[in-house]
mmCIF file of C-alpha atoms in Angstrom:
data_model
loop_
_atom_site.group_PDB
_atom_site.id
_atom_site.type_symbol
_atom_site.label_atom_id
_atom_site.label_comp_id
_atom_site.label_asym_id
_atom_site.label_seq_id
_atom_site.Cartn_x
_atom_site.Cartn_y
_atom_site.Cartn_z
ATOM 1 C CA UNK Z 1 -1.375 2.895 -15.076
ATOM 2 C CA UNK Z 2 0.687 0.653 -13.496
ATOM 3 C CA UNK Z 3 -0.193 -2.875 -14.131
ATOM 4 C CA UNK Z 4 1.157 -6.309 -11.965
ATOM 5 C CA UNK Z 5 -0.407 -9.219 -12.702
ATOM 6 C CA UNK Z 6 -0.486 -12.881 -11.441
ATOM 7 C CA UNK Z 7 -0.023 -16.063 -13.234
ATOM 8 C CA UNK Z 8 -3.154 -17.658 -11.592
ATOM 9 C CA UNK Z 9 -6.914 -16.401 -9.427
ATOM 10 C CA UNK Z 10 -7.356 -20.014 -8.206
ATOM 11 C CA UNK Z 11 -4.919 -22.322 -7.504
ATOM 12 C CA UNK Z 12 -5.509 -26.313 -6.109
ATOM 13 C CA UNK Z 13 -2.451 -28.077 -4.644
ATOM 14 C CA UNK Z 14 -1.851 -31.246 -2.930
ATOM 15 C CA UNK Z 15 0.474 -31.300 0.457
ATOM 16 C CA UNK Z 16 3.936 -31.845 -0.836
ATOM 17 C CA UNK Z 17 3.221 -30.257 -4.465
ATOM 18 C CA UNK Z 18 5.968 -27.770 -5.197
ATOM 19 C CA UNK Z 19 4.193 -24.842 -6.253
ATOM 20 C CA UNK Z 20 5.175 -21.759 -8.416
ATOM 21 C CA UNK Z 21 3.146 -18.185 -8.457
ATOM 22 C CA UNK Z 22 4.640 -15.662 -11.060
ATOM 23 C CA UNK Z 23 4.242 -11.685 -10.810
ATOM 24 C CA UNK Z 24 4.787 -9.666 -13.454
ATOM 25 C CA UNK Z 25 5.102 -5.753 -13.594
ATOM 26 C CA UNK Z 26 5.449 -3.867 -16.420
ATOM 27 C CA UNK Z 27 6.366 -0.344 -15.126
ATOM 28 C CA UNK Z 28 9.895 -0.687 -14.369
ATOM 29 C CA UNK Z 29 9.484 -0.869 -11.005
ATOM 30 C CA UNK Z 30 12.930 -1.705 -8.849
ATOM 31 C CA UNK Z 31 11.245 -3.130 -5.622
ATOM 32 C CA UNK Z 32 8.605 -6.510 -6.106
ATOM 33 C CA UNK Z 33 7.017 -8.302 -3.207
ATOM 34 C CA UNK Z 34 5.278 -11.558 -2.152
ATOM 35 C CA UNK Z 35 2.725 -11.088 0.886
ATOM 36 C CA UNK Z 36 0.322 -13.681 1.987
ATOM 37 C CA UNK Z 37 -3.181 -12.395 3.751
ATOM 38 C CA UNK Z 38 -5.105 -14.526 6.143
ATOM 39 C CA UNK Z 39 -8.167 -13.274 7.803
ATOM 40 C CA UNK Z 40 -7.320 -10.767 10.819
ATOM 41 C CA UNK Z 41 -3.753 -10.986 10.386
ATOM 42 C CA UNK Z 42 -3.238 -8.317 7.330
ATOM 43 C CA UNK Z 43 -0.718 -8.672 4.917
ATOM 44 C CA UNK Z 44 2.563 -10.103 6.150
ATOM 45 C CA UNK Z 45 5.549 -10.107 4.017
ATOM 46 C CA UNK Z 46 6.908 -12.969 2.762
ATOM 47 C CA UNK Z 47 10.058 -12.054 0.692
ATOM 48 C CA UNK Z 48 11.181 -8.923 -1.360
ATOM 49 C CA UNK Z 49 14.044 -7.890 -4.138
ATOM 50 C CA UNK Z 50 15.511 -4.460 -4.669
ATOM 51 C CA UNK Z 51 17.003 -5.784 -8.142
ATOM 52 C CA UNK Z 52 17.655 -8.600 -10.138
ATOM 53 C CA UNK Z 53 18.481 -11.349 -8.638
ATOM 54 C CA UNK Z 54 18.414 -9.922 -5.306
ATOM 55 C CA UNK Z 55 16.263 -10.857 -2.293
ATOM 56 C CA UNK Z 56 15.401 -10.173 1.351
ATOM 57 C CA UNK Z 57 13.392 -12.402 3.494
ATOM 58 C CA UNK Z 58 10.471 -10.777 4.839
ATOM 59 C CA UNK Z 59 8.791 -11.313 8.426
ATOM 60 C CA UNK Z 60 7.631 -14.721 7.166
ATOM 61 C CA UNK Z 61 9.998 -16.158 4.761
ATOM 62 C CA UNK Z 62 9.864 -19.926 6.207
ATOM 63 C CA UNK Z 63 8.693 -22.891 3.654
ATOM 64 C CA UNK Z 64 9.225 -20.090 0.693
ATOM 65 C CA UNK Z 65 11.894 -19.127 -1.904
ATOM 66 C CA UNK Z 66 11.985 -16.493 -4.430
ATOM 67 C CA UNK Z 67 13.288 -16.032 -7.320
ATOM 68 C CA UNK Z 68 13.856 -12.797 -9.534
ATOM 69 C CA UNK Z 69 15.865 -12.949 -12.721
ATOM 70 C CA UNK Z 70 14.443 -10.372 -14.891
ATOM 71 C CA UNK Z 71 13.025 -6.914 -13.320
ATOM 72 C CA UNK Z 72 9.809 -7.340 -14.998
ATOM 73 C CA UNK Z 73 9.159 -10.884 -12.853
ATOM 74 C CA UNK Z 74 9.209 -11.879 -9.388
ATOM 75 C CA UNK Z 75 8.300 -16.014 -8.457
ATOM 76 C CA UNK Z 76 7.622 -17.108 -5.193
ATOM 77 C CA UNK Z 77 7.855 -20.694 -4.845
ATOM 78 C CA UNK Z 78 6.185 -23.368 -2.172
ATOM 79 C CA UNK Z 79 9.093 -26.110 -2.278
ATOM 80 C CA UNK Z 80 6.776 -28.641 -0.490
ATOM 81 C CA UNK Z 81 2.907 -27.261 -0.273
ATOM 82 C CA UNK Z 82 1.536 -27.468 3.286
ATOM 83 C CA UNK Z 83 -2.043 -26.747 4.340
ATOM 84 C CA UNK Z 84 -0.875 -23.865 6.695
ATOM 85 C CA UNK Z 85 0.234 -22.422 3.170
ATOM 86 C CA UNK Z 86 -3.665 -22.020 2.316
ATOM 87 C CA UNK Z 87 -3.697 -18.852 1.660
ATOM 88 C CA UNK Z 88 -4.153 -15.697 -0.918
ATOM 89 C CA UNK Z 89 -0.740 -14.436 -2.012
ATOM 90 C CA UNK Z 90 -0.570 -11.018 -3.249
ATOM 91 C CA UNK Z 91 2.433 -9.699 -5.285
ATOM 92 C CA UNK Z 92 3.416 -6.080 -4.898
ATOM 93 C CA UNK Z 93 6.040 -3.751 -6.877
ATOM 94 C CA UNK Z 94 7.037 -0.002 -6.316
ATOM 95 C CA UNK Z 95 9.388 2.113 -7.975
ATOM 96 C CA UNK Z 96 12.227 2.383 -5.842
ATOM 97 C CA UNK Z 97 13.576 2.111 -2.124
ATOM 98 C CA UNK Z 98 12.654 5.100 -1.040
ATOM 99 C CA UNK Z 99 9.994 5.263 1.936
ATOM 100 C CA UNK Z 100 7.445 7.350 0.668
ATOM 101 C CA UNK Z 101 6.111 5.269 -2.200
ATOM 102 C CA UNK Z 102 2.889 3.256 -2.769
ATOM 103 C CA UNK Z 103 2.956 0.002 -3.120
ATOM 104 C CA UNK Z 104 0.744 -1.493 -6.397
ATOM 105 C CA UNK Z 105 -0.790 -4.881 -5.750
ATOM 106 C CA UNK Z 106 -1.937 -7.811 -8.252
ATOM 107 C CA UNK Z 107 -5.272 -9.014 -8.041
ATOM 108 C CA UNK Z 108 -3.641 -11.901 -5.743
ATOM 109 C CA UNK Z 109 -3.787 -15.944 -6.617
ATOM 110 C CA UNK Z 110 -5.874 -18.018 -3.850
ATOM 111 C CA UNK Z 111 -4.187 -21.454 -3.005
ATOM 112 C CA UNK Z 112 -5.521 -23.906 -1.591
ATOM 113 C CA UNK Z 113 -3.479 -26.974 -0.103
ATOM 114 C CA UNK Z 114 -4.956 -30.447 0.478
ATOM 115 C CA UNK K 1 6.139 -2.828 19.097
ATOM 116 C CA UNK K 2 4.970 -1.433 15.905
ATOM 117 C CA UNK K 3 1.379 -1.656 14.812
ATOM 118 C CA UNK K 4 -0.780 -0.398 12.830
ATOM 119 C CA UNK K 5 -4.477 -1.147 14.174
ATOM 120 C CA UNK K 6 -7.798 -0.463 13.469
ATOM 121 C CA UNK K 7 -10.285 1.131 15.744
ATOM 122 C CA UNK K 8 -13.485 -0.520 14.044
ATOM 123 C CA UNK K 9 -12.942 -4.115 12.277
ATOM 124 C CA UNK K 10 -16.502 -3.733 10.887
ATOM 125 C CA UNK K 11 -18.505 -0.156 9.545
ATOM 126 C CA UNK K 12 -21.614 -0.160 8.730
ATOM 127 C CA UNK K 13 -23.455 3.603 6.915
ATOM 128 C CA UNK K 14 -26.269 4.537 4.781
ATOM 129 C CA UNK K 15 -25.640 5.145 1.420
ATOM 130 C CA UNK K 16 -25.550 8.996 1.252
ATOM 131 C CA UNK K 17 -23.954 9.276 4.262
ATOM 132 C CA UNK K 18 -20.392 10.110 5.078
ATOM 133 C CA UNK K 19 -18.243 7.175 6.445
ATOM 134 C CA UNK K 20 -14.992 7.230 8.808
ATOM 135 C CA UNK K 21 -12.407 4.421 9.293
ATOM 136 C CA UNK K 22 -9.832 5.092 11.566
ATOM 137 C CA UNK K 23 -6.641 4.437 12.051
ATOM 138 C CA UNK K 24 -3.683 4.062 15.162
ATOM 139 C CA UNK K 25 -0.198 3.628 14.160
ATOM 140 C CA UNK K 26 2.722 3.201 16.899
ATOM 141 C CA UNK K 27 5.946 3.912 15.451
ATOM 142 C CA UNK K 28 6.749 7.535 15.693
ATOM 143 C CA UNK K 29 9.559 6.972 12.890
ATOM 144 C CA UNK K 30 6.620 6.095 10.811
ATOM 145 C CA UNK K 31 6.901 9.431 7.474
ATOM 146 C CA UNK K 32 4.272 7.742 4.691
ATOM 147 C CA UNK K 33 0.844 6.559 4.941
ATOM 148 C CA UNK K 34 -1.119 5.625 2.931
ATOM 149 C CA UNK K 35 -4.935 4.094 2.686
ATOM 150 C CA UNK K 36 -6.085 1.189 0.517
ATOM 151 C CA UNK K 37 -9.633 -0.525 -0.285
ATOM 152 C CA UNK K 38 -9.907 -4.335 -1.331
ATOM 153 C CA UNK K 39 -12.843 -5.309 -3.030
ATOM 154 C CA UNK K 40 -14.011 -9.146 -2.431
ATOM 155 C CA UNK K 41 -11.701 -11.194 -4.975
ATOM 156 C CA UNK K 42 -9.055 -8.638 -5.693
ATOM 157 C CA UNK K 43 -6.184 -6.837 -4.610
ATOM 158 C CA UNK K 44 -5.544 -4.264 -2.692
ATOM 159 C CA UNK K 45 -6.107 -0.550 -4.986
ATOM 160 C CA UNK K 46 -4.367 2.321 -3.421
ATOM 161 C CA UNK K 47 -7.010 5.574 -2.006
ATOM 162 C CA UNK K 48 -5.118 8.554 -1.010
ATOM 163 C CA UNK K 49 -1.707 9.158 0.557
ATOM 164 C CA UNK K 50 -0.363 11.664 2.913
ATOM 165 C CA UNK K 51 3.788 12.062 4.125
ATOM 166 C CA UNK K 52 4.134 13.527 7.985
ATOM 167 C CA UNK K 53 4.859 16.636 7.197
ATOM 168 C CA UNK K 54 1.266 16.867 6.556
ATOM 169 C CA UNK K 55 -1.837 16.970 8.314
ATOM 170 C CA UNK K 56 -4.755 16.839 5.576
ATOM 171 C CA UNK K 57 -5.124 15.708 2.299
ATOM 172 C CA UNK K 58 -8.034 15.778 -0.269
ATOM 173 C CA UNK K 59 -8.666 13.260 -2.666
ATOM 174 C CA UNK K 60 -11.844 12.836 -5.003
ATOM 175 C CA UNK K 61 -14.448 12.237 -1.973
ATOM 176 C CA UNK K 62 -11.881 11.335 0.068
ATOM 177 C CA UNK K 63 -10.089 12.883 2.538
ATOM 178 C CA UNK K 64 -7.159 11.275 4.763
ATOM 179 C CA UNK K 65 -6.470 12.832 7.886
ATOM 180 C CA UNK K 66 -3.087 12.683 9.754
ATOM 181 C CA UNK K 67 -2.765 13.721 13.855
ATOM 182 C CA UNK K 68 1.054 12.966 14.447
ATOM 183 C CA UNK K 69 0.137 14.103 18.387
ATOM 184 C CA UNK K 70 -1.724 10.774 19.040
ATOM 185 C CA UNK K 71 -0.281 8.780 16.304
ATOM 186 C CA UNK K 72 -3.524 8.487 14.441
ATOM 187 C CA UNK K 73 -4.950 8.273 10.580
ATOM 188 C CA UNK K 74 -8.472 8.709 9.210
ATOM 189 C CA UNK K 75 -10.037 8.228 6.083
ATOM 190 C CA UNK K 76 -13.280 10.022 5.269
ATOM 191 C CA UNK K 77 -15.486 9.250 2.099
ATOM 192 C CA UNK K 78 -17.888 11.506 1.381
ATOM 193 C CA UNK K 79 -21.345 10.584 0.292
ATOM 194 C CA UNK K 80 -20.596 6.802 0.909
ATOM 195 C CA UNK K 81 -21.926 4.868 -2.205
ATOM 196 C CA UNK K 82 -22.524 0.732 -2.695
ATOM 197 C CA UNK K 83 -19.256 0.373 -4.574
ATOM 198 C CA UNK K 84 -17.273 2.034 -1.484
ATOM 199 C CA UNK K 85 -18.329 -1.643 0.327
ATOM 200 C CA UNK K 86 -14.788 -2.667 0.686
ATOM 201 C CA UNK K 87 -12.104 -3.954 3.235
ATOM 202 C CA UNK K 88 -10.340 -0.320 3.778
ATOM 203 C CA UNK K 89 -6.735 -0.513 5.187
ATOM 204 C CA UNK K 90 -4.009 1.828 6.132
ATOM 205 C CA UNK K 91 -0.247 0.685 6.046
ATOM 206 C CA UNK K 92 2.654 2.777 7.102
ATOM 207 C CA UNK K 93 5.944 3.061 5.580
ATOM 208 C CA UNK K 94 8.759 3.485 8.627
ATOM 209 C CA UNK K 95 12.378 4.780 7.281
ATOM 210 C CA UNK K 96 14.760 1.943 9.056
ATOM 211 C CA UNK K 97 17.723 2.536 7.178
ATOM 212 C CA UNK K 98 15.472 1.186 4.220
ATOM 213 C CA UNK K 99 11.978 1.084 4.889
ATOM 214 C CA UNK K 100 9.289 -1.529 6.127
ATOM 215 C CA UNK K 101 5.799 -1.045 5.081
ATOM 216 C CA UNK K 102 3.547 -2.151 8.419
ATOM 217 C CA UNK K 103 -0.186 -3.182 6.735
ATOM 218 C CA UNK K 104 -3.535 -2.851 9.636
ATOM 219 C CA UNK K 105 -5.773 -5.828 9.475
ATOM 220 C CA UNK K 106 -8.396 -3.916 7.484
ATOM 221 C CA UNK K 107 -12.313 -2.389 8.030
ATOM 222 C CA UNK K 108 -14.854 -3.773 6.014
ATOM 223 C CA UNK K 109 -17.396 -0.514 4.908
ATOM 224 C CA UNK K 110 -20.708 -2.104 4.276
ATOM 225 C CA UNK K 111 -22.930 0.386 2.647
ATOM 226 C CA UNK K 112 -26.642 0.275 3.247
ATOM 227 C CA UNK K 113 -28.849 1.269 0.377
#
């Protein structure tokens, strides 16, 4: 089974707090992704990576970076926490670029910014 | 525009009962869909998957239904039981040169016992 997991369930941050959530994959998946879900708006994508140390900004890439420098690991990273970041991010991988594949999803991390 | 929306944002069935969450997509380029459910707390699991050239697909008390005609997706489960209660969601994957994946806002399936 394919298995991605997230650094943290619960996270607590202050406004201005850089912030760092880690994905991990272990099936040696090519594509990873970072999507945030808010209630009634679905998942929106944030950034994604083909490779290493590639990326593509998503539909909502503003107030994040990413960073991917193994295959294995995917970071998304709040460079200065905002409350309109209050969210749950869920991390994402599939195996390839090719349009008919499933995407497999983390359990997600819930932030919350004060 | 491209959407992928969801008839009914909340379902509500008898346990026993079979349950129906539908579906409308927009982008006619749209060749993968696929259904997920997301339990309270975790992340989306995937359900069943069907590609355009299809119309029907079986799962294990599932069935997803595709009419390309009116650009619309179904999922059926079968003998709804308590641990179907779940968001249910349906995202397409549209071949742009790469591909996007377009997610619907979900249907929560509350199951009555």
């Amino acid at each position: 089974d394919v298995k991605v997991t997230q650094s943290s369930r619960y996270l607590v941050k202050r406004t201005g707090e850089k912030v760092f959530l880690e994905c991990v994959q272990d099936m040696d998946h090519e594509n990873m992704f970072w999507y945030r879900q808010d209630p009634g708006l679905g998942l929106r994508l944030i950034y994604f990576s083909y490779d290493v140390k590639m990326k593509e900004k998503g539909d909502i890439p503003e107030g994040y970076s990413v960073s991917r420098e193994k295959k294995e690991r995917f970071s998304l990273i709040l460079e200065s926490a905002s409350t309109n970041q209050t969210s749950m991010y869920l991390c994402a991988s599939s195996p390839s670029g090719g349009a008919g594949e499933t995407q497999y999803f983390g359990p997600g991390t819930r932030l919350l910014v004060l | 525009g491209e959407s992928v929306g969801l008839h009914l944002p909340t379902l509500s069935v008898q346990e026993g009962d079979n349950s129906i969450i539908n579906c409308a997509y927009s982008n006619s380029a749209s060749d993968y869909f696929i259904w997920y459910k997301q339990e309270s707390g975790k992340g989306p699991q995937f359900i069943i998957d069907i590609r355009s050239n299809m119309d029907k697909r079986q799962g294990q008390r599932v069935t997803v239904l595709l009419n390309k005609t009116v650009k619309h997706l179904s999922l059926q489960i079968a003998a709804t039981q308590p641990g179907d209660s779940a968001v249910y969601f349906c995202a397409e994957n549209v071949s742009t040169g790469g591909f996007k994946t377009i997610f619907g806002a979900g249907t929560r399936l509350f199951v009555k016992a």
